[in-house]
Coordinates of C-alpha atoms in Angstrom, one line a residue:
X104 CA -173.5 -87.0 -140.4
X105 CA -171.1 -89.1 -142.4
X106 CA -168.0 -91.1 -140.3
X107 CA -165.4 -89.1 -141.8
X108 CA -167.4 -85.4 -141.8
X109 CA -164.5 -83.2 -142.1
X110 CA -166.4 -81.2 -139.3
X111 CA -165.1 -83.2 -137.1
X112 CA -161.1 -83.3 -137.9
X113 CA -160.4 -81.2 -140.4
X114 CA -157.2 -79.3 -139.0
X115 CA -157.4 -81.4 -135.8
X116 CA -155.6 -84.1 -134.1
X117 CA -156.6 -86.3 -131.7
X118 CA -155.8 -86.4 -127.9
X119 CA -158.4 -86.9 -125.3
X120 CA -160.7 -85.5 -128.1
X121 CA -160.6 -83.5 -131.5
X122 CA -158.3 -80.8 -131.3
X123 CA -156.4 -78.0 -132.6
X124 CA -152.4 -78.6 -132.4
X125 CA -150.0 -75.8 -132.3
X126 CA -147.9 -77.9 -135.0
X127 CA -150.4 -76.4 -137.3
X128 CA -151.7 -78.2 -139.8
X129 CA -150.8 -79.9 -143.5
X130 CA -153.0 -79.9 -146.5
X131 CA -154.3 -83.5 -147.8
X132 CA -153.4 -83.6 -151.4
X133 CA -154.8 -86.1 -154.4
X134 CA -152.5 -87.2 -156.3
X135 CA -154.3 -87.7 -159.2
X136 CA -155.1 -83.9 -159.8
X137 CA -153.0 -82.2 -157.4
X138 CA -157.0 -80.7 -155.5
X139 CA -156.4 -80.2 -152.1
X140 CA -159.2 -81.8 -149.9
X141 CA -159.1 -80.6 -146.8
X142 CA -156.5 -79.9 -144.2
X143 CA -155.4 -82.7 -141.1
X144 CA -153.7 -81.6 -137.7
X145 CA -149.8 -82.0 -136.7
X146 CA -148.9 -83.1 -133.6
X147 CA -145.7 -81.6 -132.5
X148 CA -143.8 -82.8 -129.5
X149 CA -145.5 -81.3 -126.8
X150 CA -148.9 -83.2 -128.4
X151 CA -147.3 -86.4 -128.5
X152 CA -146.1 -85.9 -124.8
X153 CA -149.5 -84.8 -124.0
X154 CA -151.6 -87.5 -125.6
X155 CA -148.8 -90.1 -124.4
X156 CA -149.4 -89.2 -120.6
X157 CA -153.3 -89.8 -121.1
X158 CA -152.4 -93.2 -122.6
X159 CA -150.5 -93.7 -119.6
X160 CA -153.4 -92.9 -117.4
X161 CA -156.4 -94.5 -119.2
X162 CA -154.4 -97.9 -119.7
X163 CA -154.5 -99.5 -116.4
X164 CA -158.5 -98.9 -116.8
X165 CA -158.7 -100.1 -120.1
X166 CA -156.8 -103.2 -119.4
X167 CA -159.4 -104.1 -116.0
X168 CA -162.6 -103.9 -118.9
X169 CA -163.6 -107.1 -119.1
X170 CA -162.2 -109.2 -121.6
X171 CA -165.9 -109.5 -122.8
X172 CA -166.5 -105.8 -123.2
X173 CA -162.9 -105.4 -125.5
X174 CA -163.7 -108.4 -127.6
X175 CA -167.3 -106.8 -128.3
X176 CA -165.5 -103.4 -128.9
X177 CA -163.5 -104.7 -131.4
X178 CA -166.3 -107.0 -133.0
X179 CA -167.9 -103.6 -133.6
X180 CA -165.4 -102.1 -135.2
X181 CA -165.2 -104.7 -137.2
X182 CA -168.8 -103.9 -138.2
X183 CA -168.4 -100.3 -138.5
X184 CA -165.8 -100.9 -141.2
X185 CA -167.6 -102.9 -143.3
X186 CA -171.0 -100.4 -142.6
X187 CA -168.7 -97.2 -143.8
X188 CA -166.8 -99.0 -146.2
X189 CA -167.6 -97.3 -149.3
X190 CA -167.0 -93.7 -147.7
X191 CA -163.8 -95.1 -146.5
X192 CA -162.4 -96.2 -149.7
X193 CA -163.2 -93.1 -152.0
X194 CA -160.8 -91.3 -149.5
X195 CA -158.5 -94.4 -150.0
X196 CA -158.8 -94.2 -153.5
X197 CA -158.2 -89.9 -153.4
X198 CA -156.0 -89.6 -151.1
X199 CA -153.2 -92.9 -151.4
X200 CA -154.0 -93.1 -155.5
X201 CA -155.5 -96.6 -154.9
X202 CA -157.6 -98.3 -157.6
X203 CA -161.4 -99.2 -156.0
X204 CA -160.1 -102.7 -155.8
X205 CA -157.4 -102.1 -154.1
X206 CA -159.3 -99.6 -151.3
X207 CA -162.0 -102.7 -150.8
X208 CA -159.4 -105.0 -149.9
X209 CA -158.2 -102.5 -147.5
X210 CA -161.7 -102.3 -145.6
X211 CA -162.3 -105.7 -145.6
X212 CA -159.0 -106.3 -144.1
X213 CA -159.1 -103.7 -141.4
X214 CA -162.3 -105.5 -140.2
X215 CA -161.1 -108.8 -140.6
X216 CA -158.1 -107.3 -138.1
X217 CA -160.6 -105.9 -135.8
X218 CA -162.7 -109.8 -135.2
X219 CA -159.4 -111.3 -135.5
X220 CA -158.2 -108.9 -132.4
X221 CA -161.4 -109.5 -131.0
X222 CA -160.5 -113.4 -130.5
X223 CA -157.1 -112.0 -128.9
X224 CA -158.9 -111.1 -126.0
X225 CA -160.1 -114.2 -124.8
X226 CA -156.7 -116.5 -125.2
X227 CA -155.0 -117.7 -122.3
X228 CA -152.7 -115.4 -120.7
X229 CA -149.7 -117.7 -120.1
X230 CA -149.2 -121.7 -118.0
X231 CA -148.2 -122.9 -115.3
X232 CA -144.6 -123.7 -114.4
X233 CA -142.6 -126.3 -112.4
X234 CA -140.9 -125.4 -109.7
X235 CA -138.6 -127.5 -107.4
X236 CA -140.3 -125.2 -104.7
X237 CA -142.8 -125.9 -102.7
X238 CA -145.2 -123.1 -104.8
X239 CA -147.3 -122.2 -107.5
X240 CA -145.2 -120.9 -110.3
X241 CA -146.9 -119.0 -113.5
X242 CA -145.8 -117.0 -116.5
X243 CA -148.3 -114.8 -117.2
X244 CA -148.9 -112.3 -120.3
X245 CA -149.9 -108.5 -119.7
X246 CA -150.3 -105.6 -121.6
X247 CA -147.3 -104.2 -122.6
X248 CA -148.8 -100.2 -121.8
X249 CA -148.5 -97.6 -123.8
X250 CA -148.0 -98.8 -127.9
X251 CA -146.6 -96.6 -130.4
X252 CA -147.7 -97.0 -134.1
X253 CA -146.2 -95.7 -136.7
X254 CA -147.7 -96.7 -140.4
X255 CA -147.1 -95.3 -143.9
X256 CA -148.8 -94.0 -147.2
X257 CA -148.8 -97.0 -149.2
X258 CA -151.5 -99.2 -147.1
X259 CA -152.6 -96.9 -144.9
X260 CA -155.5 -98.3 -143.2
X261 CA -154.2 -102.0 -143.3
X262 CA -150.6 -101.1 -141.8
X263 CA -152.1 -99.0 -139.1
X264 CA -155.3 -100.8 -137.8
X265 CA -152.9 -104.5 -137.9
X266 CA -151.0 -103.3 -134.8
X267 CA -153.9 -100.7 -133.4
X268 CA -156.5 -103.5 -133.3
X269 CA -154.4 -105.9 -131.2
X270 CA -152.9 -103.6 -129.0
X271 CA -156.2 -102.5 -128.1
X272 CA -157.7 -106.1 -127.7
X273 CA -154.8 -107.0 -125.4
X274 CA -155.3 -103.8 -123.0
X275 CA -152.9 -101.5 -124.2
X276 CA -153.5 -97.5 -125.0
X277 CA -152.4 -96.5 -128.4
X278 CA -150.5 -93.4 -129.9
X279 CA -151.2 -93.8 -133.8
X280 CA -149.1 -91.7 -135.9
X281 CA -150.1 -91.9 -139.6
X282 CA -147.9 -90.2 -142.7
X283 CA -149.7 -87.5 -143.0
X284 CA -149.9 -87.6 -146.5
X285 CA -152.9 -90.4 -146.1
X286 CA -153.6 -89.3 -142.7
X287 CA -157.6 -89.3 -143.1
X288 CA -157.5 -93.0 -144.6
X289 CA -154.7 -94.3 -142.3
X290 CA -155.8 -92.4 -139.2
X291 CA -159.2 -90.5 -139.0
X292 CA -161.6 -93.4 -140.2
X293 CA -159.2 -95.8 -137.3
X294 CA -160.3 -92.9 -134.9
X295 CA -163.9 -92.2 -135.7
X296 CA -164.4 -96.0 -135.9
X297 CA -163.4 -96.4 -132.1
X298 CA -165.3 -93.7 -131.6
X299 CA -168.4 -95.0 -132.7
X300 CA -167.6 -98.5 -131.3
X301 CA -167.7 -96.6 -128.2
X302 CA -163.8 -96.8 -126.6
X303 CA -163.0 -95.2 -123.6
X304 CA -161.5 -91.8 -123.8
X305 CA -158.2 -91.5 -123.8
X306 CA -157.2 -95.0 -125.2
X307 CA -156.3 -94.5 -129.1
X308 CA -154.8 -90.7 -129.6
X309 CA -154.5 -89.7 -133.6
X310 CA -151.0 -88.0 -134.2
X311 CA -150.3 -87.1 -137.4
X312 CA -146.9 -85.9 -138.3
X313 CA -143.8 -86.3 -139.9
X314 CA -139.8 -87.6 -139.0
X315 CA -140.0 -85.1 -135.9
X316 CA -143.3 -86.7 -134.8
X317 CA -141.9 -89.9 -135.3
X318 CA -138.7 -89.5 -133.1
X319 CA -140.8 -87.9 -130.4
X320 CA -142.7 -90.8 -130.0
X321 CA -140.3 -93.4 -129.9
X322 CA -138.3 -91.6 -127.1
X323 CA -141.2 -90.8 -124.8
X324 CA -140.8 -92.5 -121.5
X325 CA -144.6 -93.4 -121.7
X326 CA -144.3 -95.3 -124.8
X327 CA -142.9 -98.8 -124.1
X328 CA -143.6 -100.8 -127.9
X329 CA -143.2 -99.1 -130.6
X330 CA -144.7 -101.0 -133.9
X331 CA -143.1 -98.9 -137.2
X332 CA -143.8 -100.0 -141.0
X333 CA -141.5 -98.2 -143.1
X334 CA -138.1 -97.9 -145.0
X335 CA -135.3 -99.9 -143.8
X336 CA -133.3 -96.3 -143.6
X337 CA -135.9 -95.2 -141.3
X338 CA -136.4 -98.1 -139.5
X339 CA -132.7 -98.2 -138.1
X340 CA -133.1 -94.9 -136.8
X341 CA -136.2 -96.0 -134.7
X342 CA -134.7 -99.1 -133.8
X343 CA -131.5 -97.5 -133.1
X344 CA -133.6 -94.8 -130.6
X345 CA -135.8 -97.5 -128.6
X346 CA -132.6 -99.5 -127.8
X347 CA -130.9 -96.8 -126.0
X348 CA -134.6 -96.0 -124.4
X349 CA -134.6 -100.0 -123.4
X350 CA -138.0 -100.6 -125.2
X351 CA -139.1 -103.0 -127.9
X352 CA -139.3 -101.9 -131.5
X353 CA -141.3 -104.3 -134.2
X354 CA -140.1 -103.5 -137.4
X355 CA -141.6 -103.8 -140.4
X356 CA -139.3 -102.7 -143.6
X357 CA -138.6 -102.6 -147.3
X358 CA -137.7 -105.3 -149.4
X359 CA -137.0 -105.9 -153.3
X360 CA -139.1 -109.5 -153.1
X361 CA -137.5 -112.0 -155.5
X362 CA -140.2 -113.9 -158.4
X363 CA -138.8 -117.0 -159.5
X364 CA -139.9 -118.8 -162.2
X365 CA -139.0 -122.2 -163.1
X366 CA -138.7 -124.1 -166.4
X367 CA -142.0 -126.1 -165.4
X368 CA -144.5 -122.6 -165.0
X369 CA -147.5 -122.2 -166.7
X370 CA -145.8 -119.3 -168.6
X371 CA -149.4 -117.7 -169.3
X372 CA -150.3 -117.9 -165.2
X373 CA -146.9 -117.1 -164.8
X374 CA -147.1 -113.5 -166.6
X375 CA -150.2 -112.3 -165.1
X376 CA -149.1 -113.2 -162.1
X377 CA -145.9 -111.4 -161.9
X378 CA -147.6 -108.4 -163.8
X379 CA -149.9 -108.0 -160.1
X380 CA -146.6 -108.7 -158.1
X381 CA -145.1 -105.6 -159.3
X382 CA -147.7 -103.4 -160.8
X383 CA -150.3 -103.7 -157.8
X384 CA -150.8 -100.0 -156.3
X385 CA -148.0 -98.7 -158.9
X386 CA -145.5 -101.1 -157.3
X387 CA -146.0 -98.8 -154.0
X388 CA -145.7 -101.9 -151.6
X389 CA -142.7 -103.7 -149.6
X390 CA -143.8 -106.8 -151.0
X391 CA -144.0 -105.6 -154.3
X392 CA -142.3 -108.1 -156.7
X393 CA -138.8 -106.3 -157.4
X394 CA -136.9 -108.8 -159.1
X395 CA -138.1 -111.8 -161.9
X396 CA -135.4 -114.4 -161.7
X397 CA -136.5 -116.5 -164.6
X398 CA -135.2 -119.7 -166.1
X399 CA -132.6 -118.7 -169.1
X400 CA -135.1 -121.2 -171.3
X401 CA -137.9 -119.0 -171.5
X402 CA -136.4 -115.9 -170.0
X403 CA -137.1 -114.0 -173.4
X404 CA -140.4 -115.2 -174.4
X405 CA -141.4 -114.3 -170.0
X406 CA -140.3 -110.9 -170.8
X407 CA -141.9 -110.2 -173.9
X408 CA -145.1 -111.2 -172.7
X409 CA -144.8 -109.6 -169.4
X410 CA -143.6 -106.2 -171.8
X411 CA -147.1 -106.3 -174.2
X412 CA -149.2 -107.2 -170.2
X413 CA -147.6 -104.0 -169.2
X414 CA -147.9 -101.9 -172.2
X415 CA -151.7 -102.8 -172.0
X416 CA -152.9 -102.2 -168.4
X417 CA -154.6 -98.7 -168.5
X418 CA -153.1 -95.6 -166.2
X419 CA -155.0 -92.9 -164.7
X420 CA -157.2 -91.4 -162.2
X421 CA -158.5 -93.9 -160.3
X422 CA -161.5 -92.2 -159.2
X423 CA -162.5 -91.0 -162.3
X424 CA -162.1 -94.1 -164.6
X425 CA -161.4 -97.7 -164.4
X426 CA -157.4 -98.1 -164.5
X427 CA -155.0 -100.8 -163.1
X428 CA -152.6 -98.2 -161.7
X429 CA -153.1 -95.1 -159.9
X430 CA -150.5 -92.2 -159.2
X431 CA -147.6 -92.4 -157.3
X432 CA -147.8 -90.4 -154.1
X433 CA -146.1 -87.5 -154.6
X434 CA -143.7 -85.8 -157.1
X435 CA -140.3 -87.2 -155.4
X436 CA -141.4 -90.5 -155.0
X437 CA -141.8 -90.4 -158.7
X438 CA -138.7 -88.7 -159.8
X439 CA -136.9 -91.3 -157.4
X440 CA -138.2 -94.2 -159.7
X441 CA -137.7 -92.5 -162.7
X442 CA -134.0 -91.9 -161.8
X443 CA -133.6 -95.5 -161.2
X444 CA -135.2 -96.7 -164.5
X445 CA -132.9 -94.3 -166.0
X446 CA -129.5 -95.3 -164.7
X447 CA -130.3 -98.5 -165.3
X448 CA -130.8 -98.1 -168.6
X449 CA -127.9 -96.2 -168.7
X450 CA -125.9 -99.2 -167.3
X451 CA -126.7 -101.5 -170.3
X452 CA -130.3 -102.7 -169.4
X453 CA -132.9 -102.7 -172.1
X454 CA -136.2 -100.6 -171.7
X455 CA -139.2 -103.4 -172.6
X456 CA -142.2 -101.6 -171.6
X457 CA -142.5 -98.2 -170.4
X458 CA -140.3 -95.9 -168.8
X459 CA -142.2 -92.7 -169.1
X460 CA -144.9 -90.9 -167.2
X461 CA -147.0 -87.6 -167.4
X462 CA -147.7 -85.5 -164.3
X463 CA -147.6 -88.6 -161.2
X464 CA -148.6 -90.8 -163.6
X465 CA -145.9 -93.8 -164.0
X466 CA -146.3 -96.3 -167.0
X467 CA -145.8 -99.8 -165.8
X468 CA -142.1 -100.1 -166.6
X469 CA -140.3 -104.0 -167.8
X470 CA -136.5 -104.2 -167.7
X471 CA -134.4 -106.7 -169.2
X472 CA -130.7 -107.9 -169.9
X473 CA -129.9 -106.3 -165.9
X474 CA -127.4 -107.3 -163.6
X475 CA -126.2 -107.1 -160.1
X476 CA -125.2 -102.9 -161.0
X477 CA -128.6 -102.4 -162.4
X478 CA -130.1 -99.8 -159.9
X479 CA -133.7 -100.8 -160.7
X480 CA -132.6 -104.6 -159.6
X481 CA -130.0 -103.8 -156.8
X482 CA -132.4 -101.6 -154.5
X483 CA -135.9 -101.2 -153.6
X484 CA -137.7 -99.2 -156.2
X485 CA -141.2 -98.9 -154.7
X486 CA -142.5 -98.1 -158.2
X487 CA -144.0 -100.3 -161.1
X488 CA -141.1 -101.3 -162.5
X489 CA -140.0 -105.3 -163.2
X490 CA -136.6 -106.0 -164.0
X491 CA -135.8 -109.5 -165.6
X492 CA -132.8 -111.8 -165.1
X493 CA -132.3 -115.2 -166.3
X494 CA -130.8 -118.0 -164.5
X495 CA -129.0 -121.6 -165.5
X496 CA -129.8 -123.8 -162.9
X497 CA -131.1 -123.8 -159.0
X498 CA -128.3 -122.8 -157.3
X499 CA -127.6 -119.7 -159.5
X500 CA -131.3 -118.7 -158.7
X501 CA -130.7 -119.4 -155.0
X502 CA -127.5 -117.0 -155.2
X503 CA -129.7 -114.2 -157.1
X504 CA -132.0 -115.0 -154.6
X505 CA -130.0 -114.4 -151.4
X506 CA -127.6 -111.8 -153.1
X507 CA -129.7 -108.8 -151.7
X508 CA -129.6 -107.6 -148.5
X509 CA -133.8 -108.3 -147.7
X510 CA -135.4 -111.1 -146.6
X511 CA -139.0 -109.6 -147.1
X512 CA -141.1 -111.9 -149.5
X513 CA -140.5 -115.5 -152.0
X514 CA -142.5 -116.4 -154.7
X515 CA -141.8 -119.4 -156.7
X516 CA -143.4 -120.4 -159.8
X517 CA -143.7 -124.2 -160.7
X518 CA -145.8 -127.9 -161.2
X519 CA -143.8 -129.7 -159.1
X520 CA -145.1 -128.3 -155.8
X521 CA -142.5 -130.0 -153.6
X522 CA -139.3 -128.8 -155.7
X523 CA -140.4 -125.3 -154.5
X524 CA -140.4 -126.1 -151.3
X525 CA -137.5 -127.5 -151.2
X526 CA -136.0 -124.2 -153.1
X527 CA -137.8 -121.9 -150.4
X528 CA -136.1 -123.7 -147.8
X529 CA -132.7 -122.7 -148.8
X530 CA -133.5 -118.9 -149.1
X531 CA -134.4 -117.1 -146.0
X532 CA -137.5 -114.8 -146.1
X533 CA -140.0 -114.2 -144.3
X534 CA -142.8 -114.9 -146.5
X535 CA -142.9 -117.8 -149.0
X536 CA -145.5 -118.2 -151.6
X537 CA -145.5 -121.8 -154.0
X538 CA -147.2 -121.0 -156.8
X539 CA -148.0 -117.1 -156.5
X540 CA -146.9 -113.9 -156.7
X541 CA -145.1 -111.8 -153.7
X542 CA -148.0 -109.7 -152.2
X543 CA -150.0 -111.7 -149.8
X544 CA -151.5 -111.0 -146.4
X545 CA -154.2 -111.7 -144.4
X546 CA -155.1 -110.9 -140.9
X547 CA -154.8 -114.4 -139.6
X548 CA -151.0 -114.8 -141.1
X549 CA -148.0 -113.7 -139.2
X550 CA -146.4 -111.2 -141.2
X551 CA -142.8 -109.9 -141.1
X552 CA -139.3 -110.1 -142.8
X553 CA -135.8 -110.8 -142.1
X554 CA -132.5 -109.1 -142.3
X555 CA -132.5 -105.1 -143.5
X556 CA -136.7 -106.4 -144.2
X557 CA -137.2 -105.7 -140.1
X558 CA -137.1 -108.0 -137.4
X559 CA -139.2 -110.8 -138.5
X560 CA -143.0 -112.3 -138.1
X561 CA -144.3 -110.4 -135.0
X562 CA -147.3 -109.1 -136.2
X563 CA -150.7 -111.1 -137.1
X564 CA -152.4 -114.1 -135.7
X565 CA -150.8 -115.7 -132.4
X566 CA -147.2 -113.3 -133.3
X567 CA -149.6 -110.6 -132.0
X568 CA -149.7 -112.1 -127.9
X569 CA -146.1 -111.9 -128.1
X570 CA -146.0 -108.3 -130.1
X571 CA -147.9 -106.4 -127.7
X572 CA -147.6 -107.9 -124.1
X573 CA -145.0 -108.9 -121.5
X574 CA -144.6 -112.1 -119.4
X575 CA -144.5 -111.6 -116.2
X576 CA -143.4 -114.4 -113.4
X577 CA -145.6 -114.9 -111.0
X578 CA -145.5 -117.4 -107.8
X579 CA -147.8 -118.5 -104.6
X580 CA -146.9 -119.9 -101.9
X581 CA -149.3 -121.3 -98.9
X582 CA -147.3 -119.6 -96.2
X583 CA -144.1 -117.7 -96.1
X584 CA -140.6 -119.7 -95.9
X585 CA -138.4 -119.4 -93.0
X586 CA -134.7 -118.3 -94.5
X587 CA -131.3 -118.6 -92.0
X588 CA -131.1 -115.4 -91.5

């Protein structure tokens, strides 16, 4: 039998087990052709009440295993991805409309996550204090408890298994609810991996499900992190909910990244470069590269060769032919891009490249001559689409810069290595490439935005101790005190 046998889930959810959910169940569509390929569970409320009181129970268990045992846990997950890899990504590249290189790094990420979690497991758990007592005196981490995760569509096995993997490494139970829309990639093959690797029963539940999922979840007493990847809009409305339940919320949001390219670039570099920024899995990413600030000088001869880049890369089904881009995920996802294209143009911005699409197929889409009203410049697009604006000197591209409300991703284009630095410093984000494009990660980094981007670097690497675990004050004394009373 295969990992991801639909056998197994197809229909189900997961609580304690495979299992049928009264929230019925919701059909996993391609995008690409509209098939359906099979069907995944939906956990209503009553399921994520359910599975969140085994979490409760099975974490104080979990977190006694040795720190041996969950290290070698997670090492074989680790494994296991890279062993199912291939079956993994053809549902990656089905289901989310990624191209085969996109699904690979996906795979080899989630089991980079898994041995860099495993390493969690082993790291001190806090120091020693002074005290002007006569005592020992410690802070000490523990698990948090119960973790909530919430991920989305675009990377869906990357932006679930980053907070799963850790959480489980540091001794915490985990309620994973996946957009259902890539549900088997971005929850099922996390699931039957732990199940292979042999974790206890009733430490990871699967919960598919949508906003009502969600905000049962993040209000269940149980649940005392909640870890969400998602719109800004959304985002709010979870963070809004965990403060008045008095529990921690890790944000992860949108952004509309800023590229910018100064007078010094290697223009050719410079154009392939910012054509993966914002054409990488049709644009569908929070890093995506969302706005090209680009010096006045060669701001025209930068957009014309970005224009013929994008009129060449090839669109289509990506499991039926080699393409750059895939589909967009679903039909309003599309229209929303194409709507912002469209009143941009509208407003006085010139169409360079693209603008069209057929069925959820969007051409990769280069605008020029936009300003501040420009809605494919002012908001997120989440779409291949790269608007253009020039600039006259460094602190008019610092003002572009910091003119939007994120404070997501930075690249910076230039020779003189040190004059980017020096730029990045005086415009706050939370991720700051020299000399690249905007979409970067890797499991050992710590990975997070600022301002309406989420609530900053608290997941990967070290960031993860502090994500998933409390500190606790702990003291010792060699015989009790006497007090005056």
């Amino acid at each position: 039998m295969t990992l991801l046998e639909p056998s197994v889930w197809s229909g189900k959810v997961s609580i304690g087990g495979w299992t049928a959910t009264s929230g019925g169940s919701s059909p996993v569509v391609e995008p690409a052709t509209g098939d359906v390929l099979d069907h995944i569970g939906i956990a209503d409320p009553a399921d994520v009440a359910r599975a969140a009181e085994q979490a409760a129970q099975a974490q104080p268990t979990w977190a006694r295993v040795p720190y041996t045992e969950r290290a070698a846990l997670l090492r074989k997950a680790g494994d296991l991805f890279t062993r199912h890899a291939e079956e993994i990504q053809q549902w990656l590249i089905r289901e989310a409309g990624s191209i085969p290189g996109k699904a690979a790094f996906e795979t080899a990420t989630a089991a980079q996550e898994c041995y860099e979690a495993a390493a969690l497991a082993s790291r001190p758990l806090g120091e020693l204090l002074p005290s002007a007592e006569p005592r020992l005196s410690m802070a000490c981490r523990v698990p948090a408890g119960v973790v909530g995760v919430i991920a989305p569509f675009n990377f869906p096995l990357i932006l679930a298994i980053r907070s799963v993997a850790p959480a489980l490494a540091l001794g915490n139970s985990v309620l994973l609810k996946p957009d259902p829309r890539t549900a088997v990639g971005g929850g099922v093959a996390i699931m039957r991996v732990f199940e292979e690797a042999g974790l206890p029963e009733g430490v990871l539940h699967l919960l598919p499900g949508g906003a009502q999922t969600g905000a049962a979840l993040v209000a269940d007493p149980h649940v005392r992190v909640i870890s969400f990847t998602g719109s800004t809009a959304a985002g709010r409305k979870v963070g809004a909910v965990a403060a008045e339940h008095l529990k921690r919320a890790h944000l992860e949001l949108g952004g509309n990244s800023a590229l910018i390219v100064l007078p010094d670039a290697d223009l050719d570099r410079a154009v392939s470069t910012a054509a993966w920024g914002s054409f990488l899995h049709q644009g569908q990413i929070c890093m995506t590269t969302g706005r090209h600030l680009v010096h006045r000088s060669i701001a025209e001869e930068y957009t014309e060769r970005l224009a013929q880049k994008a009129d060449q890369l090839p669109v289509g089904d990506p499991a039926k032919e080699q393409v750059a881009l895939g589909p967009i995920i679903d039909v309003g996802q599309r229209d929303k891009i194409h709507a912002l294209v469209l009143g941009s143009v509208e407003g006085g911005a010139r169409l360079a490249a693209g603008g069209t699409y057929q069925d959820l197929f969007y051409r990769p889409t280069v605008l020029a001559d936009v300003t501040d009203e420009s809605p494919a410049y002012a908001e997120e697009v989440f779409g291949p689409v790269a608007p253009v604006r020039a600039f006259d000197d460094l602190d008019e591209a610092v003002r572009l810069a910091i003119a939007s409300p994120y404070g997501l991703a930075l690249g910076i284009l230039t020779r003189d290595v040190m004059r980017g630095l020096e730029l990045a410093e005086r415009i706050p984000a939370g991720l700051v490439h020299i000399n690249d494009q905007t979409v970067n990660d890797e499991a050992v980094a710590p990975f997070g935005g600022v301002a309406a981007s989420g609530t900053g670097a608290r997941f990967g690497g070290a960031a993860n101790i502090e994500a998933f675990t409390e500190t606790r004050w702990i003291t010792a004394r060699s015989a009790q005190p006497e007090y005056p009373f």
